[in-house]
Amino acid sequence: MTDAADRAASRLVLPEAPSAEGGPVKAWHEAVSMLSYLPAAPDRNPLFLDKRVYQGSSGRLYPLPCIDRIASEPVMKSWNAVHLENAFLRIMILPEIGGRLHVGLDKRNGYDFFYRQDVIKPALVGLAGPWISGGVEFNWPQHHRPATFMPVEIEIEREAGGVVTVWCGDHDPMQRMKGMHGVRLHPDRAMLELRVRLYNRTETTQTFLWWANVAARVHEQYQSFFPPDVRFVADHAKRAVTSFPLSDRSYYGVDYPGRAAEGVPTREQPASFVPDGSYAANDLSWYANIPVPTSYMITGTAFDFFGGYDHAAHAGFVHVADHHVAPGKKQWTWGNHEFGYAWDRSLTDHGGPYIELMAGVYTDNQPDFSYLAPGETKVFSQFWYPLAGLGIPQAASLDAALHVETRNGCLLLRIAVTRRVEGATLHVEAGGHEMFVSGPLTLDPSELQNLSIPEVRNTSGLTVTLRGPGGPLLRYHVEQPKEQQEPEPATEPPLPAEMDSVEQLYLTGLHLELYRHATRSPEAYWLEALRRDPQESRTNTAMGRWRLKHGQLEAAVHHFRRAIARLTERHPNPADGEPFYYLGLALRALGEPENAYNAFYKATWVAAWCGPAYHALGERDCARGDWERARDHLQRSLGANADNNNALSLLVVALRRLQRSAEAAMLLSEALERDPLDVWFRYLQAETIPESSQAAIDLALDMQRAGLLGEAKQLFEAVAGRVADSSSPMALYLLAWMHEQDGKADLAAQAGRRAATLPPDYVFPSRLDEMIALKAACLRNAQDARAPYYLGNYLYDRKRPTEAIEAWERATRLDPSFPTAWRNLGIACFNTLHDEPGALEAYERALQADPADARILYERDQLWKRTGVPARDRLAELDRFPELTASRDDLSVERATLLNQMGRVSEALQLLLSRPFQPWEGGEGLVLAQFVRSHLVLGRQSLAEGKPEAAAALFHAALRPPQNLSEAWHLLANQSQVFYWIGIASRASGQEAKAREALLLAAGQRGDFQQMSVQAVSEMTYWSALALRELGEEQAAAELFMQILHYAEEQEAAPAVIDYFATSLPTMLLFEEDLGETKKTRALLLRGQALLGLGRHAEARAQLQEFLQRNPNDMDATELDAEAARHGASC
C-alpha cells in the first residue's frame, strides 16, 4: 500500500451523534478505536533527578514513576472519548490522556484546524516519559503537563440556552493543585471556548504556568501569524532575541540573514517541504524555513490574537484571549530537516510534521511562572475558531476576523464571523475621513463577506470598523511602523558572593525558586544574604518557606521567628502577615496547635493573608467542635477569597453541624454549579470517594486537619482496600498516624502492620503529612522495614540526603533482601558521600537481591563506567544478562559502545540494526554516535585492506542512519570526520574530484552541536583541520589547530559551572559528575588533538596519555595516541 492508502486505511472514524442528542449542541461519551503504541509499565525504582533540566526548568520527576519504553508495534485499542458538536464544529476529547482535545474539525469545509492524529504513538518527550503530539494539550503547572498521559475526570454541563461544557479535572500529581478546563460550544457560534479554573488547594503558595499547546499540520505553504506590532521574538528563558518575522541574526545557530542574502546552502536544503521562493528565506513565520528544533515566543503585543494558516488548503485557525492576562504566544517546530523528520516519524505513522502554536496565560515564556496563593483560584477563558478562505488576518476578535490587502489599485476586505449578525455596518476611514460605508450587512459564519473599494493603493492610516446592532465587532487601524526598542536578552545572575546587596540576593533567590531552576539553588543566595544580615525579614521568610517545603520544621520556625522579630522591632503590627501565617503552618505540623492558632490570628491582621489564615483558624475550630466560631472564621476567609473550595466545603460542614441544613444545601448547590469536579463538593453531595487514590488522600488529609476523623478514616480505608493500588501503604500509615493522634494506639499499630506487609512498588511519598506519619511509624514499630524506606525516599527528594541514607540503611538492616533500598543507597553513597566503594557494594547487593531488575543493571553499569571499570569487564557482565540488556535501549546502546571499544565492530553494528530505538527528547545522539563509529571503523578497515570503494560506501552510510535508530544528524552537527574519510577513500580509489569535494565539505565545517547547544569548537574540529592539510592549505590547517589549542586553554580556565540557560542536560541524570574534572579531561583531548596536528608528538602523547588514564575506553583518544606514537617513533 502507498502512504496515502495506509493513512486512509488507518484514519480515525468519528462516530455519529446518538439519536438522543437532539439539541443544537450535542455531547456524548463514545469510545473510539485507534492503532496505539502502548507505553510499558512504569519503572518501580524512584528517580531522583535533582539536576535534570526539562523545558528550561527543573525536570524533577519524583513522586511520579518513569516510563522509558513504548511498544514498537501497535495494537488496536479502544479509547474513552467525549464528543462535542454544533452546526459548525466537531470536537473530540480524550479523558485518558490528560483531557486533551484530539480532534478539532471545521464541519463547513472538512478541515482539521487542529492536527488530527489517526494513531496514538507516544514518544519519550513528557516529564515522566510518554507524550503524544497533535490536537491541543493543556500544560500546567509546568511544561509539559506532568499528568499529560494520565486520566482526568469528566462532567458534561448543559445550560438552559443550549450551551454545553465538557469539564475535565484532576489534581496535579506533583504539587497537588487542582486544574480544570471546560471545553465549551455555543449553539450559534463557530468558535470553541476553553474555560479554565486553576485552584491551589494546598496551604502554601505555589508557582504555575499555563500553556495551551495547539498542534497544526504543516508543509511548505503553512504560515503562522502574530499581531502586526510583534517585532521581536525570544528563545526559552529569553536567553536570545531576534527580529520577527524576518530574522536579522543567527538564531539557534542558523544564519538566517545569510540564507536570505545568498540562498540556502545545498547541504542544508530540506528533503521535503521545499520553499517555492515566494517568501524570504529568513521569514520565521513559515515552517519550511526553519531547519532545526526551534522555539520563539513574542516579547510583547497590544493585541489578543494569533494563529496559523494553510495557504494550500485555504484554511487555518485563530486564537483569541485577553493579552493582559494571556500574553504568551509561541511557535515550536522540530525543524524542516532530517533531525525533525526523525521525530515526526517517532510521533506518527502517516500524519507528517506539525508545529505547536502555544497560547500562554499568566506567562509569556518558558520558563516563566506566576504565583497562586493558598486557596486562590485563577479563572480565565481562551477561544479558537477556524478560518476558511480568509487568508492571514490582520485583526481578529471574538466576533470576527479581517483580512486586508491591496490589489490592482483596489482595497480588498474579507471578513469572517463566528456568529450570525444582522444589521452590521462596515466603516472605512483614512486620515480621519470616512471613505466607505457598507450596510446593513447580514454576516454569517457559513460564508465570507468580500468587499472591494476602488482607487485605494495604500493602507497607511486606514481604519476599518465593523459594527453590529450591539456595538463594535472588530476594529483595525493601520499604523505607521514604530521603532521598538529591542528587548535585552536575559542574563545569568552573578554568584552570591559577587552580588552587591542583600536585596539583590533575596530577589535572585526568589527568581530561582519561582522559575524552578534545575541547577542553581535559591538557598545559596538566601544564606549569603543572611550571612550579611542575619535578621533580614524577607530573606528569613523565604528561608523559612524553603525549610518548610523540605520538611525541616524546627529550622522553618527559627527563620519565621527571626523575620517576625525584625518586622516587630519598632511596632507590633507589621504590614506583612506572611511570616505569621507560615509560622502557624510550621507550628501546627510540630504538634503545637494552640501556638499555631495564635500565629494564624496575627496573620489575619493583614488583608493579603486573611483568606488562608481564617481558613486555617476555621479548621482548628472544627477540630475543637466550636462550629459557630468555625462558621464565622470560614465566612471571613471566603469574604477575602470566595473561590477557596476547601473553605467553602468546610463551611457547608459547619452549617450542617449547626442544623442550618437548608443554608448548607444552597451553598453546596451553588458550589457544584461553579465546580462540578471538586472532590470535597462531590463527597458532601453523595459521599463520592474519588477514583484517584491520591486525590482521596488529599481529601482525607483536608478532613483530618479539620477534625473530621470519621470521614477521613472512611477515605483512608477505601484507598487501603484498593490492594493493587500503590497508594494503599501510605493511606494505612496516615490512618495509623491519625489513630495515634486520637489516642488509639492499638488501631494505630494494626494499621501500621498492614501497611508494612503491602508491596512497596511505586510508593513515593511527597507530602509533609506523609513524612510525619512515616517518622511516627518508625518510632511505633522498630521492625518495620518499609516505613524507613519510604521515609528515605521523601527525605532524599527533599534534599536531605544524610537523613535519607540513615533511613535506607535502617531499611536494609531490617530487610537485606529488598533491592530498591540498596539501589537508593548506592545513588546516595556516590552523589552525597562520594563513597565509590560503598556505592559499588550497595549496587552489588541490589542486583543480588533482584537480578531481574534491568534498571538496576543499567545503573550499576553506569556506576562502573564512572568509576573506571574496564570495558572488557563491563561487556562481560552485560553479556551475563542478555535478556535484561536487550530489554532496555540504554543498555543496548552501552553494549554497542562496548563492542565498538573492544573492536567487535560488526557485532555492534548488527546490534544497532536489529531493534527500534526510542530516544528521549534532549538525549538524542547516543545511538547515532555508535552507528557512525561502527561505519568509520569498518570503513578504515576496508581502506587498510586496499578496498577504497567499499570504504567510501561505508563512510557514506554513516551519513544516512536507518529509521530504526529514530535519530538523524542535526543540521548543525559537525560531520567533518565522516567527510574527511570519504575524501581519503575517494582519493585512494583515484576519484580526485570526489575527494576534493568531500574534503572541502570537511574543511568548511565550523562549530558543532553537542549537549543540545552550539559549540564553537569540538573534537570534530580536528578533522576539519586535517582536511585543510589534505587540500594543501597547511597554514590554514595550522591556524585551526592553534584555534583548538587556545579554545582548550580557555575552556579549562573558565569556571566549572553548569550552563545557567541549559534547556537539557542529558549527562547529569543519575550520577553527579565533577564539572572541573570533566572540563579538564575534555581539554586534555582537545590539546592532544591540536598538538598532534601541529607535529608536537611528544607533547600530544603526554596529553593523550593523561586523558586515557581518566577515560581508558575512549576510542578516539586511543587511536590518536597510537598515531602520535607512530609519528614520534619515526622522528
GROMACS .gro file of N, CA and C in nm, residues 32-159:
model
  384
   32VAL      N    1  -1.361   0.536   2.089
   32VAL     CA    2  -1.311   0.527   1.953
   32VAL      C    3  -1.193   0.431   1.953
   33SER      N    4  -1.175   0.362   1.843
   33SER     CA    5  -1.064   0.267   1.831
   33SER      C    6  -0.956   0.326   1.741
   34MET      N    7  -0.833   0.317   1.788
   34MET     CA    8  -0.720   0.368   1.710
   34MET      C    9  -0.602   0.272   1.726
   35LEU      N   10  -0.523   0.260   1.622
   35LEU     CA   11  -0.395   0.193   1.636
   35LEU      C   12  -0.314   0.268   1.740
   36SER      N   13  -0.258   0.194   1.836
   36SER     CA   14  -0.194   0.258   1.950
   36SER      C   15  -0.066   0.185   1.987
   37TYR      N   16   0.039   0.262   2.008
   37TYR     CA   17   0.165   0.211   2.059
   37TYR      C   18   0.162   0.234   2.210
   38LEU      N   19   0.145   0.130   2.285
   38LEU     CA   20   0.115   0.146   2.428
   38LEU      C   21   0.243   0.157   2.510
   39PRO      N   22   0.243   0.247   2.609
   39PRO     CA   23   0.359   0.258   2.698
   39PRO      C   24   0.376   0.132   2.781
   40ALA      N   25   0.501   0.103   2.813
   40ALA     CA   26   0.530  -0.008   2.903
   40ALA      C   27   0.489   0.030   3.046
   41ALA      N   28   0.495  -0.067   3.135
   41ALA     CA   29   0.466  -0.038   3.276
   41ALA      C   30   0.574   0.056   3.330
   42PRO      N   31   0.537   0.142   3.423
   42PRO     CA   32   0.638   0.232   3.483
   42PRO      C   33   0.745   0.153   3.557
   43ASP      N   34   0.863   0.212   3.564
   43ASP     CA   35   0.970   0.150   3.643
   43ASP      C   36   0.940   0.170   3.791
   44ARG      N   37   0.966   0.068   3.870
   44ARG     CA   38   0.929   0.073   4.012
   44ARG      C   39   1.032   0.145   4.097
   45ASN      N   40   1.147   0.178   4.041
   45ASN     CA   41   1.251   0.247   4.116
   45ASN      C   42   1.225   0.398   4.115
   46PRO      N   43   1.229   0.462   4.230
   46PRO     CA   44   1.212   0.609   4.231
   46PRO      C   45   1.330   0.677   4.162
   47LEU      N   46   1.301   0.783   4.089
   47LEU     CA   47   1.406   0.856   4.020
   47LEU      C   48   1.426   0.990   4.089
   48PHE      N   49   1.549   1.015   4.133
   48PHE     CA   50   1.584   1.139   4.200
   48PHE      C   51   1.672   1.220   4.105
   49LEU      N   52   1.607   1.296   4.018
   49LEU     CA   53   1.680   1.367   3.912
   49LEU      C   54   1.691   1.515   3.948
   50ASP      N   55   1.771   1.542   4.051
   50ASP     CA   56   1.779   1.677   4.106
   50ASP      C   57   1.824   1.780   4.004
   51LYS      N   58   1.916   1.742   3.917
   51LYS     CA   59   1.974   1.838   3.824
   51LYS      C   60   1.924   1.817   3.681
   52ARG      N   61   1.820   1.742   3.665
   52ARG     CA   62   1.763   1.725   3.532
   52ARG      C   63   1.700   1.857   3.486
   53VAL      N   64   1.737   1.901   3.367
   53VAL     CA   65   1.678   2.020   3.309
   53VAL      C   66   1.574   1.976   3.207
   54TYR      N   67   1.455   2.033   3.221
   54TYR     CA   68   1.345   1.994   3.132
   54TYR      C   69   1.269   2.119   3.092
   55GLN      N   70   1.267   2.147   2.962
   55GLN     CA   71   1.198   2.266   2.910
   55GLN      C   72   1.247   2.393   2.980
   56GLY      N   73   1.376   2.395   3.015
   56GLY     CA   74   1.435   2.516   3.071
   56GLY      C   75   1.420   2.532   3.221
   57SER      N   76   1.348   2.440   3.288
   57SER     CA   77   1.338   2.447   3.434
   57SER      C   78   1.358   2.307   3.490
   58SER      N   79   1.325   2.288   3.616
   58SER     CA   80   1.356   2.160   3.680
   58SER      C   81   1.280   2.045   3.615
   59GLY      N   82   1.353   1.939   3.587
   59GLY     CA   83   1.293   1.816   3.537
   59GLY      C   84   1.275   1.712   3.645
   60ARG      N   85   1.274   1.759   3.769
   60ARG     CA   86   1.249   1.669   3.882
   60ARG      C   87   1.123   1.587   3.854
   61LEU      N   88   1.135   1.458   3.873
   61LEU     CA   89   1.028   1.366   3.836
   61LEU      C   90   0.951   1.314   3.958
   62TYR      N   91   1.022   1.287   4.066
   62TYR     CA   92   0.961   1.236   4.187
   62TYR      C   93   0.846   1.328   4.231
   63PRO      N   94   0.730   1.274   4.268
   63PRO     CA   95   0.696   1.136   4.303
   63PRO      C   96   0.637   1.054   4.188
   64LEU      N   97   0.648   1.101   4.065
   64LEU     CA   98   0.597   1.022   3.954
   64LEU      C   99   0.693   0.909   3.920
   65PRO      N  100   0.642   0.793   3.882
   65PRO     CA  101   0.729   0.689   3.828
   65PRO      C  102   0.760   0.719   3.682
   66CYS      N  103   0.867   0.661   3.634
   66CYS     CA  104   0.912   0.688   3.497
   66CYS      C  105   0.875   0.572   3.405
   67ILE      N  106   0.831   0.607   3.286
   67ILE     CA  107   0.808   0.510   3.179
   67ILE      C  108   0.909   0.540   3.069
   68ASP      N  109   0.997   0.446   3.041
   68ASP     CA  110   1.103   0.474   2.943
   68ASP      C  111   1.104   0.378   2.825
   69ARG      N  112   0.987   0.318   2.800
   69ARG     CA  113   0.978   0.232   2.681
   69ARG      C  114   0.835   0.233   2.630
   70ILE      N  115   0.821   0.244   2.498
   70ILE     CA  116   0.692   0.238   2.430
   70ILE      C  117   0.693   0.116   2.339
   71ALA      N  118   0.581   0.050   2.327
   71ALA     CA  119   0.573  -0.067   2.239
   71ALA      C  120   0.615  -0.029   2.097
   72SER      N  121   0.690  -0.116   2.033
   72SER     CA  122   0.737  -0.088   1.897
   72SER      C  123   0.636  -0.129   1.791
   73GLU      N  124   0.534  -0.204   1.830
   73GLU     CA  125   0.429  -0.244   1.737
   73GLU      C  126   0.294  -0.200   1.792
   74PRO      N  127   0.206  -0.150   1.706
   74PRO     CA  128   0.078  -0.101   1.755
   74PRO      C  129  -0.025  -0.212   1.770
   75VAL      N  130  -0.123  -0.184   1.854
   75VAL     CA  131  -0.240  -0.269   1.866
   75VAL      C  132  -0.363  -0.179   1.852
   76MET      N  133  -0.474  -0.238   1.815
   76MET     CA  134  -0.597  -0.160   1.809
   76MET      C  135  -0.653  -0.149   1.951
   77LYS      N  136  -0.669  -0.027   1.996
   77LYS     CA  137  -0.717  -0.003   2.132
   77LYS      C  138  -0.838   0.088   2.129
   78SER      N  139  -0.931   0.058   2.217
   78SER     CA  140  -1.049   0.142   2.233
   78SER      C  141  -1.021   0.246   2.341
   79TRP      N  142  -1.036   0.372   2.306
   79TRP     CA  143  -1.010   0.483   2.398
   79TRP      C  144  -1.142   0.550   2.436
   80ASN      N  145  -1.158   0.577   2.565
   80ASN     CA  146  -1.272   0.658   2.606
   80ASN      C  147  -1.264   0.794   2.539
   81ALA      N  148  -1.374   0.841   2.489
   81ALA     CA  149  -1.377   0.971   2.422
   81ALA      C  150  -1.506   1.042   2.456
   82VAL      N  151  -1.498   1.175   2.459
   82VAL     CA  152  -1.616   1.258   2.474
   82VAL      C  153  -1.625   1.344   2.349
   83HIS      N  154  -1.742   1.347   2.287
   83HIS     CA  155  -1.764   1.417   2.162
   83HIS      C  156  -1.852   1.539   2.187
   84LEU      N  157  -1.820   1.646   2.119
   84LEU     CA  158  -1.891   1.773   2.134
   84LEU      C  159  -1.910   1.831   1.995
   85GLU      N  160  -2.032   1.874   1.962
   85GLU     CA  161  -2.059   1.911   1.823
   85GLU      C  162  -2.172   2.014   1.818
   86ASN      N  163  -2.154   2.114   1.731
   86ASN     CA  164  -2.266   2.200   1.693
   86ASN      C  165  -2.272   2.205   1.540
   87ALA      N  166  -2.343   2.303   1.485
   87ALA     CA  167  -2.361   2.308   1.340
   87ALA      C  168  -2.231   2.333   1.266
   88PHE      N  169  -2.131   2.387   1.335
   88PHE     CA  170  -2.009   2.432   1.267
   88PHE      C  171  -1.886   2.347   1.302
   89LEU      N  172  -1.875   2.302   1.428
   89LEU     CA  173  -1.752   2.241   1.477
   89LEU      C  174  -1.778   2.102   1.534
   90ARG      N  175  -1.675   2.019   1.525
   90ARG     CA  176  -1.676   1.886   1.586
   90ARG      C  177  -1.548   1.872   1.669
   91ILE      N  178  -1.565   1.843   1.798
   91ILE     CA  179  -1.453   1.832   1.891
   91ILE      C  180  -1.454   1.694   1.953
   92MET      N  181  -1.335   1.636   1.972
   92MET     CA  182  -1.324   1.510   2.044
   92MET      C  183  -1.219   1.524   2.153
   93ILE      N  184  -1.254   1.478   2.274
   93ILE     CA  185  -1.168   1.489   2.392
   93ILE      C  186  -1.130   1.349   2.437
   94LEU      N  187  -1.005   1.332   2.479
   94LEU     CA  188  -0.957   1.202   2.529
   94LEU      C  189  -0.932   1.213   2.680
   95PRO      N  190  -1.027   1.169   2.761
   95PRO     CA  191  -1.009   1.179   2.907
   95PRO      C  192  -0.893   1.096   2.960
   96GLU      N  193  -0.855   0.989   2.894
   96GLU     CA  194  -0.748   0.902   2.943
   96GLU      C  195  -0.610   0.960   2.919
   97ILE      N  196  -0.600   1.063   2.836
   97ILE     CA  197  -0.470   1.122   2.804
   97ILE      C  198  -0.477   1.272   2.837
   98GLY      N  199  -0.499   1.301   2.965
   98GLY     CA  200  -0.490   1.438   3.013
   98GLY      C  201  -0.605   1.527   2.974
   99GLY      N  202  -0.714   1.473   2.920
   99GLY     CA  203  -0.826   1.558   2.879
   99GLY      C  204  -0.792   1.646   2.761
  100ARG      N  205  -0.698   1.600   2.677
  100ARG     CA  206  -0.656   1.679   2.562
  100ARG      C  207  -0.764   1.676   2.454
  101LEU      N  208  -0.765   1.780   2.371
  101LEU     CA  209  -0.851   1.781   2.253
  101LEU      C  210  -0.778   1.703   2.144
  102HIS      N  211  -0.841   1.600   2.094
  102HIS     CA  212  -0.777   1.517   1.993
  102HIS      C  213  -0.820   1.557   1.852
  103VAL      N  214  -0.941   1.609   1.839
  103VAL     CA  215  -0.993   1.649   1.709
  103VAL      C  216  -1.057   1.785   1.722
  104GLY      N  217  -1.026   1.872   1.627
  104GLY     CA  218  -1.095   1.999   1.608
  104GLY      C  219  -1.126   2.012   1.460
  105LEU      N  220  -1.249   1.984   1.422
  105LEU     CA  221  -1.288   1.975   1.281
  105LEU      C  222  -1.383   2.089   1.247
  106ASP      N  223  -1.352   2.158   1.137
  106ASP     CA  224  -1.445   2.257   1.081
  106ASP      C  225  -1.539   2.182   0.987
  107LYS      N  226  -1.664   2.167   1.028
  107LYS     CA  227  -1.760   2.090   0.950
  107LYS      C  228  -1.796   2.160   0.819
  108ARG      N  229  -1.773   2.289   0.810
  108ARG     CA  230  -1.811   2.363   0.689
  108ARG      C  231  -1.727   2.323   0.569
  109ASN      N  232  -1.599   2.289   0.593
  109ASN     CA  233  -1.513   2.253   0.479
  109ASN      C  234  -1.436   2.123   0.501
  110GLY      N  235  -1.461   2.056   0.614
  110GLY     CA  236  -1.393   1.929   0.640
  110GLY      C  237  -1.249   1.942   0.681
  111TYR      N  238  -1.207   2.062   0.723
  111TYR     CA  239  -1.065   2.088   0.755
  111TYR      C  240  -1.042   2.066   0.905
  112ASP      N  241  -0.939   1.986   0.937
  112ASP     CA  242  -0.898   1.970   1.077
  112ASP      C  243  -0.811   2.090   1.115
  113PHE      N  244  -0.871   2.184   1.186
  113PHE     CA  245  -0.793   2.304   1.219
  113PHE      C  246  -0.695   2.278   1.332
  114PHE      N  247  -0.716   2.171   1.410
  114PHE     CA  248  -0.613   2.117   1.497
  114PHE      C  249  -0.563   1.987   1.432
  115TYR      N  250  -0.434   1.959   1.449
  115TYR     CA  251  -0.373   1.840   1.392
  115TYR      C  252  -0.444   1.716   1.447
  116ARG      N  253  -0.501   1.637   1.357
  116ARG     CA  254  -0.570   1.514   1.398
  116ARG      C  255  -0.474   1.396   1.385
  117GLN      N  256  -0.450   1.329   1.495
  117GLN     CA  257  -0.372   1.206   1.493
  117GLN      C  258  -0.466   1.089   1.470
  118ASP      N  259  -0.435   1.008   1.372
  118ASP     CA  260  -0.512   0.886   1.348
  118ASP      C  261  -0.453   0.767   1.423
  119VAL      N  262  -0.345   0.790   1.494
  119VAL     CA  263  -0.277   0.685   1.569
  119VAL      C  264  -0.231   0.746   1.701
  120ILE      N  265  -0.231   0.665   1.805
  120ILE     CA  266  -0.174   0.708   1.934
  120ILE      C  267  -0.032   0.652   1.938
  121LYS      N  268   0.064   0.744   1.919
  121LYS     CA  269   0.204   0.699   1.910
  121LYS      C  270   0.290   0.787   2.001
  122PRO      N  271   0.299   0.750   2.128
  122PRO     CA  272   0.379   0.832   2.220
  122PRO      C  273   0.528   0.821   2.190
  123ALA      N  274   0.598   0.927   2.225
  123ALA     CA  275   0.744   0.926   2.227
  123ALA      C  276   0.789   0.975   2.364
  124LEU      N  277   0.917   0.960   2.393
  124LEU     CA  278   0.970   0.995   2.525
  124LEU      C  279   1.002   1.144   2.530
  125VAL      N  280   0.896   1.222   2.538
  125VAL     CA  281   0.905   1.368   2.538
  125VAL      C  282   0.852   1.425   2.669
  126GLY      N  283   0.759   1.355   2.734
  126GLY     CA  284   0.696   1.404   2.855
  126GLY      C  285   0.789   1.403   2.974
  127LEU      N  286   0.748   1.474   3.078
  127LEU     CA  287   0.826   1.478   3.201
  127LEU      C  288   0.852   1.337   3.254
  128ALA      N  289   0.750   1.252   3.249
  128ALA     CA  290   0.762   1.116   3.301
  128ALA      C  291   0.771   1.012   3.189
  129GLY      N  292   0.788   1.058   3.065
  129GLY     CA  293   0.803   0.964   2.954
  129GLY      C  294   0.705   0.987   2.842
  130PRO      N  295   0.594   0.912   2.835
  130PRO     CA  296   0.507   0.916   2.716
  130PRO      C  297   0.444   1.053   2.694
  131TRP      N  298   0.441   1.091   2.569
  131TRP     CA  299   0.377   1.217   2.527
  131TRP      C  300   0.336   1.199   2.381
  132ILE      N  301   0.217   1.245   2.347
  132ILE     CA  302   0.173   1.238   2.208
  132ILE      C  303   0.159   1.378   2.151
  133SER      N  304   0.179   1.388   2.022
  133SER     CA  305   0.161   1.515   1.952
  133SER      C  306   0.018   1.521   1.898
  134GLY      N  307  -0.015   1.636   1.842
  134GLY     CA  308  -0.146   1.654   1.781
  134GLY      C  309  -0.247   1.715   1.875
  135GLY      N  310  -0.357   1.765   1.819
  135GLY     CA  311  -0.465   1.819   1.899
  135GLY      C  312  -0.423   1.937   1.983
  136VAL      N  313  -0.475   1.943   2.105
  136VAL     CA  314  -0.442   2.051   2.198
  136VAL      C  315  -0.414   1.988   2.334
  137GLU      N  316  -0.294   2.013   2.384
  137GLU     CA  317  -0.254   1.968   2.518
  137GLU      C  318  -0.259   2.089   2.610
  138PHE      N  319  -0.305   2.068   2.732
  138PHE     CA  320  -0.316   2.178   2.828
  138PHE      C  321  -0.210   2.162   2.935
  139ASN      N  322  -0.107   2.246   2.924
  139ASN     CA  323   0.012   2.230   3.007
  139ASN      C  324   0.006   2.319   3.130
  140TRP      N  325   0.004   2.254   3.242
  140TRP     CA  326   0.011   2.323   3.370
  140TRP      C  327   0.046   2.220   3.476
  141PRO      N  328   0.099   2.248   3.592
  141PRO     CA  329   0.154   2.379   3.630
  141PRO      C  330   0.294   2.403   3.577
  142GLN      N  331   0.340   2.310   3.490
  142GLN     CA  332   0.466   2.331   3.421
  142GLN      C  333   0.451   2.271   3.283
  143HIS      N  334   0.554   2.291   3.201
  143HIS     CA  335   0.552   2.242   3.063
  143HIS      C  336   0.654   2.129   3.053
  144HIS      N  337   0.616   2.013   2.995
  144HIS     CA  338   0.482   1.972   2.959
  144HIS      C  339   0.404   1.933   3.084
  145ARG      N  340   0.275   1.919   3.069
  145ARG     CA  341   0.189   1.880   3.179
  145ARG      C  342   0.239   1.750   3.243
  146PRO      N  343   0.272   1.748   3.372
  146PRO     CA  344   0.318   1.623   3.433
  146PRO      C  345   0.219   1.510   3.417
  147ALA      N  346   0.090   1.543   3.416
  147ALA     CA  347  -0.014   1.440   3.404
  147ALA      C  348  -0.061   1.424   3.260
  148THR      N  349   0.025   1.454   3.164
  148THR     CA  350  -0.019   1.456   3.025
  148THR      C  351  -0.069   1.320   2.976
  149PHE      N  352  -0.018   1.211   3.035
  149PHE     CA  353  -0.062   1.077   2.994
  149PHE      C  354  -0.138   1.009   3.107
  150MET      N  355  -0.206   1.090   3.188
  150MET     CA  356  -0.284   1.037   3.299
  150MET      C  357  -0.430   1.077   3.281
  151PRO      N  358  -0.523   1.003   3.341
  151PRO     CA  359  -0.665   1.032   3.317
  151PRO      C  360  -0.715   1.152   3.395
  152VAL      N  361  -0.822   1.211   3.343
  152VAL     CA  362  -0.895   1.318   3.413
  152VAL      C  363  -1.038   1.271   3.435
  153GLU      N  364  -1.103   1.336   3.530
  153GLU     CA  365  -1.246   1.310   3.548
  153GLU      C  366  -1.325   1.403   3.457
  154ILE      N  367  -1.446   1.359   3.422
  154ILE     CA  368  -1.527   1.429   3.322
  154ILE      C  369  -1.665   1.460   3.379
  155GLU      N  370  -1.715   1.577   3.347
  155GLU     CA  371  -1.854   1.614   3.378
  155GLU      C  372  -1.908   1.694   3.260
  156ILE      N  373  -2.024   1.656   3.209
  156ILE     CA  374  -2.088   1.730   3.100
  156ILE      C  375  -2.194   1.821   3.160
  157GLU      N  376  -2.178   1.950   3.135
  157GLU     CA  377  -2.270   2.051   3.187
  157GLU      C  378  -2.353   2.108   3.072
  158ARG      N  379  -2.485   2.105   3.087
  158ARG     CA  380  -2.576   2.155   2.984
  158ARG      C  381  -2.652   2.274   3.042
  159GLU      N  382  -2.645   2.388   2.972
  159GLU     CA  383  -2.711   2.509   3.019
  159GLU      C  384  -2.845   2.526   2.947
   0.00000   0.00000   0.00000
